[in-house]
mmCIF file of C-alpha atoms in Angstrom:
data_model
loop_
_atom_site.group_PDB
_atom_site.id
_atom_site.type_symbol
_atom_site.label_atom_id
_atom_site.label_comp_id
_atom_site.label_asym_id
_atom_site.label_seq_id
_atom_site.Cartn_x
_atom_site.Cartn_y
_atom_site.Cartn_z
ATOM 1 C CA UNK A 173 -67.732 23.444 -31.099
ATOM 2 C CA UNK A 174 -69.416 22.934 -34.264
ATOM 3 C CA UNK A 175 -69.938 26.169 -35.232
ATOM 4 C CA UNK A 176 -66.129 27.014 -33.808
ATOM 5 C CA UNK A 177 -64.809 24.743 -36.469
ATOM 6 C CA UNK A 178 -67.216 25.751 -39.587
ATOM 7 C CA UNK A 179 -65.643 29.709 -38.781
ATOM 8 C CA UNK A 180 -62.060 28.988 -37.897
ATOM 9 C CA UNK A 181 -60.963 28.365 -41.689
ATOM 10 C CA UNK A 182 -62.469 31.979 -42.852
ATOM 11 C CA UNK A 183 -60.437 34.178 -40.997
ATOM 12 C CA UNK A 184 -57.345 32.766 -42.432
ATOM 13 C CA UNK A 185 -58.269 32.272 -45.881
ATOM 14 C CA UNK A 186 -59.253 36.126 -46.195
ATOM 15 C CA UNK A 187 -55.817 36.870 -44.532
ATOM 16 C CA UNK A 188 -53.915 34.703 -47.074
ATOM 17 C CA UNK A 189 -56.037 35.300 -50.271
ATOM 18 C CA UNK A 190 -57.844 38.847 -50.173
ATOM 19 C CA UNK A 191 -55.507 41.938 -51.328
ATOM 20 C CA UNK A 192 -55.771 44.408 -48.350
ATOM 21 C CA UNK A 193 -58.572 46.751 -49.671
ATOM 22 C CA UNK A 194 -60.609 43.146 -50.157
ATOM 23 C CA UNK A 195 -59.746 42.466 -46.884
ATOM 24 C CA UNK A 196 -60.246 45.669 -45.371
ATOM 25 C CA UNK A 197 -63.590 45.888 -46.647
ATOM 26 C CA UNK A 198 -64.773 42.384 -45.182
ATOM 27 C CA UNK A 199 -62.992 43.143 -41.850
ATOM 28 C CA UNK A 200 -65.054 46.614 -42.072
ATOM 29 C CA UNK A 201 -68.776 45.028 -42.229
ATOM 30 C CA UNK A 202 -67.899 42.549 -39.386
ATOM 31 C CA UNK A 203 -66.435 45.413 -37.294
ATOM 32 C CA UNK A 204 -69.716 47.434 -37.983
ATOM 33 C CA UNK A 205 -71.626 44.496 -37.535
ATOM 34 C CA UNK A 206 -69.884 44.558 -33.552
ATOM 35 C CA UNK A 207 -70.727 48.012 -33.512
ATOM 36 C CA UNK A 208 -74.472 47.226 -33.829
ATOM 37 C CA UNK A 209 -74.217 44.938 -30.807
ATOM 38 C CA UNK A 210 -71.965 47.734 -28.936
ATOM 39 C CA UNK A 211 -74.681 49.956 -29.101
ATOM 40 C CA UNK A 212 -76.819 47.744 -26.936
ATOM 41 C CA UNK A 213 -74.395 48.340 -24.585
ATOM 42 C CA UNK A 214 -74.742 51.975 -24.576
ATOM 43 C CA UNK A 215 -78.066 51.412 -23.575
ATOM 44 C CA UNK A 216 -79.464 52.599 -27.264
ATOM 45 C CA UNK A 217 -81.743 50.031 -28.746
ATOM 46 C CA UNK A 218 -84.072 52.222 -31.007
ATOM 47 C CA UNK A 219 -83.075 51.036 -34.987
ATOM 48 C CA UNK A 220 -82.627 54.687 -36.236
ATOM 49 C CA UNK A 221 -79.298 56.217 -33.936
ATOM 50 C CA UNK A 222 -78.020 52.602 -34.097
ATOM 51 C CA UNK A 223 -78.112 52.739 -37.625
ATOM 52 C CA UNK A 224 -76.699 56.237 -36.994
ATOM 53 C CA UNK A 225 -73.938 55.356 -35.126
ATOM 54 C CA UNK A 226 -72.853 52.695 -37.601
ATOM 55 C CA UNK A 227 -73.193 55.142 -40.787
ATOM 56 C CA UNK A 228 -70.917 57.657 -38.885
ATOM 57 C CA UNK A 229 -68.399 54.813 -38.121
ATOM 58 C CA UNK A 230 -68.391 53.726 -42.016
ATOM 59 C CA UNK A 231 -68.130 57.400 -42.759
ATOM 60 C CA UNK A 232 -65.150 57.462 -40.546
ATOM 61 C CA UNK A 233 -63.659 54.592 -42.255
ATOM 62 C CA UNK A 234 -63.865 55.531 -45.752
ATOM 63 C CA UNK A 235 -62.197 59.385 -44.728
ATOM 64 C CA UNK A 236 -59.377 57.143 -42.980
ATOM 65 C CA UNK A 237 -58.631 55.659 -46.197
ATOM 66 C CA UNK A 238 -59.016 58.514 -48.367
ATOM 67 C CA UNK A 239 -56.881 60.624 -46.392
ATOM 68 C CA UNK A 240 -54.103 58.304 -45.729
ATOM 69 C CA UNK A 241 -52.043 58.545 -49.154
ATOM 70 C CA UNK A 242 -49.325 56.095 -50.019
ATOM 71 C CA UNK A 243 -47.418 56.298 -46.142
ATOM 72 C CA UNK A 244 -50.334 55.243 -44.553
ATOM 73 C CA UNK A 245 -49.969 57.850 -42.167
ATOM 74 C CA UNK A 246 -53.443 58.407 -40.834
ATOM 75 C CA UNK A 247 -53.870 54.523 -40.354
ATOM 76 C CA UNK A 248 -50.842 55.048 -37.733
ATOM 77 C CA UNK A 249 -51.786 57.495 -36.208
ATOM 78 C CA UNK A 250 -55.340 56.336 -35.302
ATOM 79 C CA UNK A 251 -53.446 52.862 -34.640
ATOM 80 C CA UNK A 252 -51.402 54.697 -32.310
ATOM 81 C CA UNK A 253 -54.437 56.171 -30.383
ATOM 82 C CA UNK A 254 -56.092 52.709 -30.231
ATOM 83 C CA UNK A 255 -52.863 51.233 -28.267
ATOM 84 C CA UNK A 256 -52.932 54.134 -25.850
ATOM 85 C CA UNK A 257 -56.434 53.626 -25.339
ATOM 86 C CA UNK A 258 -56.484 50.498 -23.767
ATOM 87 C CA UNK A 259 -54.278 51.792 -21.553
ATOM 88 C CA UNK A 260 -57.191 53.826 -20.359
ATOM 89 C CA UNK A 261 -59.050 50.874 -20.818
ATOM 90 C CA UNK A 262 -57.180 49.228 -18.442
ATOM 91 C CA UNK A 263 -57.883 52.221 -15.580
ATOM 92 C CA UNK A 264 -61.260 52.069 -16.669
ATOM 93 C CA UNK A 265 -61.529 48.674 -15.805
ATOM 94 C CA UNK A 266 -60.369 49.055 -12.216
ATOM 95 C CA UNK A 267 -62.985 51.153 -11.699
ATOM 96 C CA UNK A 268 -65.922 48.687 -12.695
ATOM 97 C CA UNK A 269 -68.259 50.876 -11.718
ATOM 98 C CA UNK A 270 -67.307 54.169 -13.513
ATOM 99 C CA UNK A 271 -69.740 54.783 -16.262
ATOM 100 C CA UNK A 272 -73.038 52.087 -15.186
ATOM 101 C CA UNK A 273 -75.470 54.277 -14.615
ATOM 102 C CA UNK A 274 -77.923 54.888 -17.739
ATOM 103 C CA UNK A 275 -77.775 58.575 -18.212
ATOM 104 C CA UNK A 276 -77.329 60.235 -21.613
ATOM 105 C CA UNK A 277 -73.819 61.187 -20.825
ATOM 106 C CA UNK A 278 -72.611 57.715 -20.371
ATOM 107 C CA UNK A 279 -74.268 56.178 -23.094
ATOM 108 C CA UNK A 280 -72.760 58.885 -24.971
ATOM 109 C CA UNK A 281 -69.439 57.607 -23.849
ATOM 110 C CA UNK A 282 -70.105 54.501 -24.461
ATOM 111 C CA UNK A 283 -70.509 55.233 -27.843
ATOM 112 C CA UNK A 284 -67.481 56.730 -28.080
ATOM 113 C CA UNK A 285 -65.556 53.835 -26.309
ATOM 114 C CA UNK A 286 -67.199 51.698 -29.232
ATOM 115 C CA UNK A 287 -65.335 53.968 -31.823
ATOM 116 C CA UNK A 288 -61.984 54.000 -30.104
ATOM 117 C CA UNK A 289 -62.051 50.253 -29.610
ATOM 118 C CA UNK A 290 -63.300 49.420 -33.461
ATOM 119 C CA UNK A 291 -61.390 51.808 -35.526
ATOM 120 C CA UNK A 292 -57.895 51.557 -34.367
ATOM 121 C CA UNK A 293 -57.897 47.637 -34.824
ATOM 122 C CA UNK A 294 -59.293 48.130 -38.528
ATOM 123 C CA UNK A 295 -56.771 51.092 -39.091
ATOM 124 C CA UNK A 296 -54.081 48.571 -37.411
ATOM 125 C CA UNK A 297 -55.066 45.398 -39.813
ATOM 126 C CA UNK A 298 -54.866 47.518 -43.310
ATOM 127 C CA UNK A 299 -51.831 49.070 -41.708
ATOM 128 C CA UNK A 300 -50.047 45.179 -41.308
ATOM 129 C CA UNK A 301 -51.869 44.173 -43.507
ATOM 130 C CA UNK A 302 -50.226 45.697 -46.432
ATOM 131 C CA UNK A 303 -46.906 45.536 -45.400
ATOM 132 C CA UNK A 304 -44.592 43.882 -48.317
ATOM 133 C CA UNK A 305 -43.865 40.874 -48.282
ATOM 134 C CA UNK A 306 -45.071 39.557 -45.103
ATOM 135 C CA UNK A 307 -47.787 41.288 -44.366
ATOM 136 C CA UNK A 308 -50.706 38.456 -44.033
ATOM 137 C CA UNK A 309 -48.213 36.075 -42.317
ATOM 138 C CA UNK A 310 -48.044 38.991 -40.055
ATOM 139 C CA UNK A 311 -51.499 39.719 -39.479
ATOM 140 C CA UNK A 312 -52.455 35.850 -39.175
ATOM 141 C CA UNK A 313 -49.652 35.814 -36.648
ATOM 142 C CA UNK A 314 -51.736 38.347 -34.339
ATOM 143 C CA UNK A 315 -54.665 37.016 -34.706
ATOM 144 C CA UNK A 316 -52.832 33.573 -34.106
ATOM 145 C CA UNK A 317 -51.711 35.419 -30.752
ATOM 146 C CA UNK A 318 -55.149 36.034 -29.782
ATOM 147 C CA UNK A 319 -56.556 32.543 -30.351
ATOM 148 C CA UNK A 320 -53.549 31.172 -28.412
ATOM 149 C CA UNK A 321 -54.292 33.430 -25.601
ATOM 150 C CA UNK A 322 -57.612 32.279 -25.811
ATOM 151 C CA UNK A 323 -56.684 28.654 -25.867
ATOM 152 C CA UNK A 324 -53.576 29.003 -23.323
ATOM 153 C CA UNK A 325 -56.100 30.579 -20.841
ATOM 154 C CA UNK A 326 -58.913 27.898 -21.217
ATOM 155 C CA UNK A 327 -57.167 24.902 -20.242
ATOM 156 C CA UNK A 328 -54.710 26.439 -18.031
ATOM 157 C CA UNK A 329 -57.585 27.732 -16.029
ATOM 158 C CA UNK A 330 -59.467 24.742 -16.211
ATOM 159 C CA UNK A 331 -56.858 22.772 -15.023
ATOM 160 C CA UNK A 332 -55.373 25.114 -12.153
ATOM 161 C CA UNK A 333 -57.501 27.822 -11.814
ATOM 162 C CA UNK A 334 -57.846 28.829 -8.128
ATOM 163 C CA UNK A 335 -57.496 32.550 -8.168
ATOM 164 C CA UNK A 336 -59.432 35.278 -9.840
ATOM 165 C CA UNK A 337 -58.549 37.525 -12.171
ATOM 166 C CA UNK A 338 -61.336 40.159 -11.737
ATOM 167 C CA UNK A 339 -64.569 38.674 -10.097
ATOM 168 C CA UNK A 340 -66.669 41.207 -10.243
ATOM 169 C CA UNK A 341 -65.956 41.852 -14.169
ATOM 170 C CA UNK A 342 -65.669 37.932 -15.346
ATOM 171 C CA UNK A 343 -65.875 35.596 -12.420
ATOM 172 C CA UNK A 344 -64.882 32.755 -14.463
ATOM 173 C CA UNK A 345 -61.013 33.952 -15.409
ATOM 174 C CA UNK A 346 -58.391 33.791 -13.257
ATOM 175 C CA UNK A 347 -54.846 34.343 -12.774
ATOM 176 C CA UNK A 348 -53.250 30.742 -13.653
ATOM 177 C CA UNK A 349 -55.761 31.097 -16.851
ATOM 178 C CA UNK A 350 -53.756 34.418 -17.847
ATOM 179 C CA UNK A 351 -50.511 32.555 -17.213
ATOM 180 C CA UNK A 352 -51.676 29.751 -19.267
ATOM 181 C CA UNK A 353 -52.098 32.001 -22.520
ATOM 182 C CA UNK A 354 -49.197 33.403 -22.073
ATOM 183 C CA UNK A 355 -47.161 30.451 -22.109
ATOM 184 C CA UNK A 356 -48.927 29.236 -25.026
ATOM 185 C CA UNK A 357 -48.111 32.346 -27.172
ATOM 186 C CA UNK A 358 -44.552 33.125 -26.107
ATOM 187 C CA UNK A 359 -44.372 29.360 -27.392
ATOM 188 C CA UNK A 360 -46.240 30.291 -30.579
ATOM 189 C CA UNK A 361 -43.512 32.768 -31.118
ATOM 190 C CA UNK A 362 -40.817 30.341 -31.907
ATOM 191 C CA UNK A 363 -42.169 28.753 -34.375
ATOM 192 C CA UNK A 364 -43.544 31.577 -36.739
ATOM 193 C CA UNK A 365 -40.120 33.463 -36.675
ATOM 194 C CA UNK A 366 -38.629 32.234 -39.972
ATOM 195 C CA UNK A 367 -42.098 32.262 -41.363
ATOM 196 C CA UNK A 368 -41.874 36.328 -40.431
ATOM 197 C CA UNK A 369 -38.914 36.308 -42.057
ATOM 198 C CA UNK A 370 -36.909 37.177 -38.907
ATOM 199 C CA UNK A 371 -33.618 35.838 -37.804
ATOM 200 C CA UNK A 372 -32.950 34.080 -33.951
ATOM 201 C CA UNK A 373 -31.699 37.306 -32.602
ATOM 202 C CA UNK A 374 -34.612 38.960 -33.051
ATOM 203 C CA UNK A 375 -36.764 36.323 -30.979
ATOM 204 C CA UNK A 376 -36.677 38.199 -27.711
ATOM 205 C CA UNK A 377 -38.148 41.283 -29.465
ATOM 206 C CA UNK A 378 -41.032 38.873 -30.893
ATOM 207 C CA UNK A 379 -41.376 37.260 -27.919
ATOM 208 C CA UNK A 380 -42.280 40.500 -25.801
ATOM 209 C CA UNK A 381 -44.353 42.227 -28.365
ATOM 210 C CA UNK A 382 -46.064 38.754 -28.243
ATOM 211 C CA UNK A 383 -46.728 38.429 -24.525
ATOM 212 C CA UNK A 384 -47.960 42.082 -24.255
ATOM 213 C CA UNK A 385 -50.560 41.808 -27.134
ATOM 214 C CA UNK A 386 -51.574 38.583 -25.273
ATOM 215 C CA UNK A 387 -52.339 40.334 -22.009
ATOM 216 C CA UNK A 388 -53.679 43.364 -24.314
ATOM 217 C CA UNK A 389 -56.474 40.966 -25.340
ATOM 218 C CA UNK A 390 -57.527 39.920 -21.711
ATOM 219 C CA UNK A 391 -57.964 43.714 -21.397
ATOM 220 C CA UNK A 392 -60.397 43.580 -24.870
ATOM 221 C CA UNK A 393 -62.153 40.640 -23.068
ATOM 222 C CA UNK A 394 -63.050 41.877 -20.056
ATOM 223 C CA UNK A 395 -63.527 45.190 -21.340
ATOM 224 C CA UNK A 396 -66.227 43.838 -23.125
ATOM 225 C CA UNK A 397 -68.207 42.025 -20.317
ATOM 226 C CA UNK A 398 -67.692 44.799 -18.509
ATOM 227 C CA UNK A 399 -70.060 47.041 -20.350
ATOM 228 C CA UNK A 400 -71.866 44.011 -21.020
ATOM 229 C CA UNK A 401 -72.289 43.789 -17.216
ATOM 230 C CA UNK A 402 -73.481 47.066 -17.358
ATOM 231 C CA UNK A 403 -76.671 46.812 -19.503
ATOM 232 C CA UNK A 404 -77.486 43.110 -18.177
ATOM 233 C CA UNK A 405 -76.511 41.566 -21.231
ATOM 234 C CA UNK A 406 -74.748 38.295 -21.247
ATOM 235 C CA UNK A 407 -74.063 37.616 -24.785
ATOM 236 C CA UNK A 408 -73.516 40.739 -27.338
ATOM 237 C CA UNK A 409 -75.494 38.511 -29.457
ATOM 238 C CA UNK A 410 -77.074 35.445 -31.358
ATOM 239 C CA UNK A 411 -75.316 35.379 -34.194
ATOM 240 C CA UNK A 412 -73.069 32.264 -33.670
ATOM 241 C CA UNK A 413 -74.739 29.174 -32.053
ATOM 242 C CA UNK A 414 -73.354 28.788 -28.372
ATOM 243 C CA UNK A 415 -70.928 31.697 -29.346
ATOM 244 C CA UNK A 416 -73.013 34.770 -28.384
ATOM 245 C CA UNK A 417 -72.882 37.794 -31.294
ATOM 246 C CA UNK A 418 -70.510 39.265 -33.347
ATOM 247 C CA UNK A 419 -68.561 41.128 -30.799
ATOM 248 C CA UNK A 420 -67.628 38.454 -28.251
ATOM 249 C CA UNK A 421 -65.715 36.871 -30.980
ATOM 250 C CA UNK A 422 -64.045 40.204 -31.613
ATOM 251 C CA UNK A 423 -63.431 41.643 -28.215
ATOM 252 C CA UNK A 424 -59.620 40.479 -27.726
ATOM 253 C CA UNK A 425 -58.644 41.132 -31.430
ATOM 254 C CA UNK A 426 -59.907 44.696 -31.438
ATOM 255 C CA UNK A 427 -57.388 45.484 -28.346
ATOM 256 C CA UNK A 428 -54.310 43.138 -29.835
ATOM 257 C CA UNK A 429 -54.568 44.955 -33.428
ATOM 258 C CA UNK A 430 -53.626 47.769 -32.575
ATOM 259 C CA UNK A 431 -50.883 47.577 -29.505
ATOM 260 C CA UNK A 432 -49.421 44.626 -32.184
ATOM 261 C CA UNK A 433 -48.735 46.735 -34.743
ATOM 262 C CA UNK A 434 -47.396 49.603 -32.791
ATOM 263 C CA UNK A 435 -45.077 47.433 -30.960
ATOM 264 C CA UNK A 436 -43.815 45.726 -33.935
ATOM 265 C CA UNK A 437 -43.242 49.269 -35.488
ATOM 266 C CA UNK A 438 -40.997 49.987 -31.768
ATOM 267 C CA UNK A 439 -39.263 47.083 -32.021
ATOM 268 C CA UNK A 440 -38.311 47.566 -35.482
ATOM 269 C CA UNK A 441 -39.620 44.071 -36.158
#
C-alpha cells in the first residue's frame, strides 16, 4: 500500500506536465523496462538476446517516430494493429494451453507477442497524447479507466465474488469482480465529460468506448499471467515492494492504450 501511494502521483504529473516527446520518452524506458521482464516469459534469461530484444524494440520506437511526419500516421496505424491484437489475444486466451511448451518456436512467439502488446500502447499514448487541447486530460482519463477497472474489480470481487472468471489463467478473478470495474468506470465517465471538453449528448459514446477499454484491460491482465503461468513465474518482477515487476503494473494499460484511442477516433470523440 505504501509503495502504491509513493507511485500513484508520478503517472499523473508526467501526463499533466511533460510535452509529449518528454513523455514519450519516459513512457518508452518503462515499457522497455516490461520488456526485460517479458522476456522471462519467453523462456530467454541469458543477458545478451534480452538485451537484444530490448535494443530492437527501442530501434523500433525511434523509426516509429521518425517516420510518422506531422499526421501521425504510422502511430495509427501500429495503434490500430495493437487493438486488433487483443482480439487475438482474447482467442489466445481461450486456449490456455496454446503456446506452453518451451521450444524455440514459441519463445520466438512470445517474443513477438511482447512487441505487439508494448508498441501499440506507446504508439497509442504519443498518438492521444498530443492531441490539442485535451490531449493529457485524455490520456489521464484512460489510464484513469484502467485504475478504476482495477479498483471496481477488487472490491466488487471481494465482496461478491462467487464465480470465476478464468480459473485456470487467474483463479482469483471472477465474474462479479469484472462487473464491479465496470460499474466503477462507466461511473467515472460522467464526471470527466466536461473536463474532455464534450457535451451530454456525447456521454453514451464515452460511456461505451469506456466500458470496452475496461474489459480490454482484463484481457491485458490475464494475458499476462497467462504467459506468466507458462514459465512458472508468479511475479514479472521485484521491482515494486509487494507489487511484483515492472510489467504487472503495466499489463492492463498496454491493452486499454491502444483499443482507447482507436475507439475514440470511431466514435468521433
Amino acid at each position: 500500500m505504501t509503495t502504491a501511494l509513493i507511485l500513484a502521483p508520478l503517472p499523473i504529473l508526467a501526463v499533466l506536465l511533460l510535452p509529449t516527446p518528454w513523455l514519450a520518452a519516459a513512457v518508452a524506458l518503462v515499457m522497455l523496462g516490461g520488456l526485460w521482464e517479458w522476456t522471462r516469459f519467453a523462456g530467454i534469461h541469458e543477458p545478451l538476446p534480452r538485451a537484444a530484444f530490448l535494443a530492437a524494440n527501442a530501434l523500433l520506437m525511434a523509426a516509429l517516430v521518425w517516420a510518422a511526419g506531422p499526421a501521425l500516421f504510422t502511430l495509427k496505424v501500429v495503434s490500430l494493429v495493437g487493438a486488433l491484437w487483443w482480439l487475438v489475444v482474447l482467442a489466445w486466451l481461450r486456449q490456455g494451453g496454446f503456446g506452453a511448451a518451451d521450444n524455440a518456436h514459441n519463445r520466438a512467439m512470445k517474443l513477438l507477442a511482447g512487441t505487439l502488446c508494448v508498441l501499440p500502447a506507446w504508439c497509442a499514448l504519443g498518438w492521444l497524447h498530443s492531441e490539442d487541447p485535451y490531449g493529457a486530460r485524455w490520456t489521464l482519463f484512460a489510464l484513469a479507466i484502467v485504475w478504476a477497472a482495477d479498483s471496481g474489480a477488487y472490491f466488487a470481487g471481494s465482496k461478491w465474488g462467487r464465480n470465476k472468471l478464468a480459473p485456470s489463467i487467474s483463479p482469483g478473478k471472477t465474474w462479479e469482480g469484472v462487473y464491479g470495474g465496470l460499474a466503477a468506470t462507466a461511473l467515472l465517465a460522467v464526471p470527466a465529460l466536461p473536463l474532455l471538453g464534450l457535451g451530454w449528448s456525447q456521454l453514451p459514446a464515452l460511456v461505451l468506448v469506456t466500458l470496452v477499454v475496461a474489459g480490454a484491460s482484463v484481457v491485458g491482465d490475464l494475458f499476462e499471467s497467462l504467459m506468466k503461468r507458462h514459465s512458472g513465474v508468479k511475479d514479472s518482477g521485484d521491482l515494486f515492494p509487494g507489487h511484483g515487476g515492472m510489467m504487472d503494473r503495466l499489463d492492463s494499460i498496454l491493452a486499454a492504450l491502444p483499443v482507447f484511442v482507436v475507439g475514440k477516433a470511431w466514435l468521433g470523440l
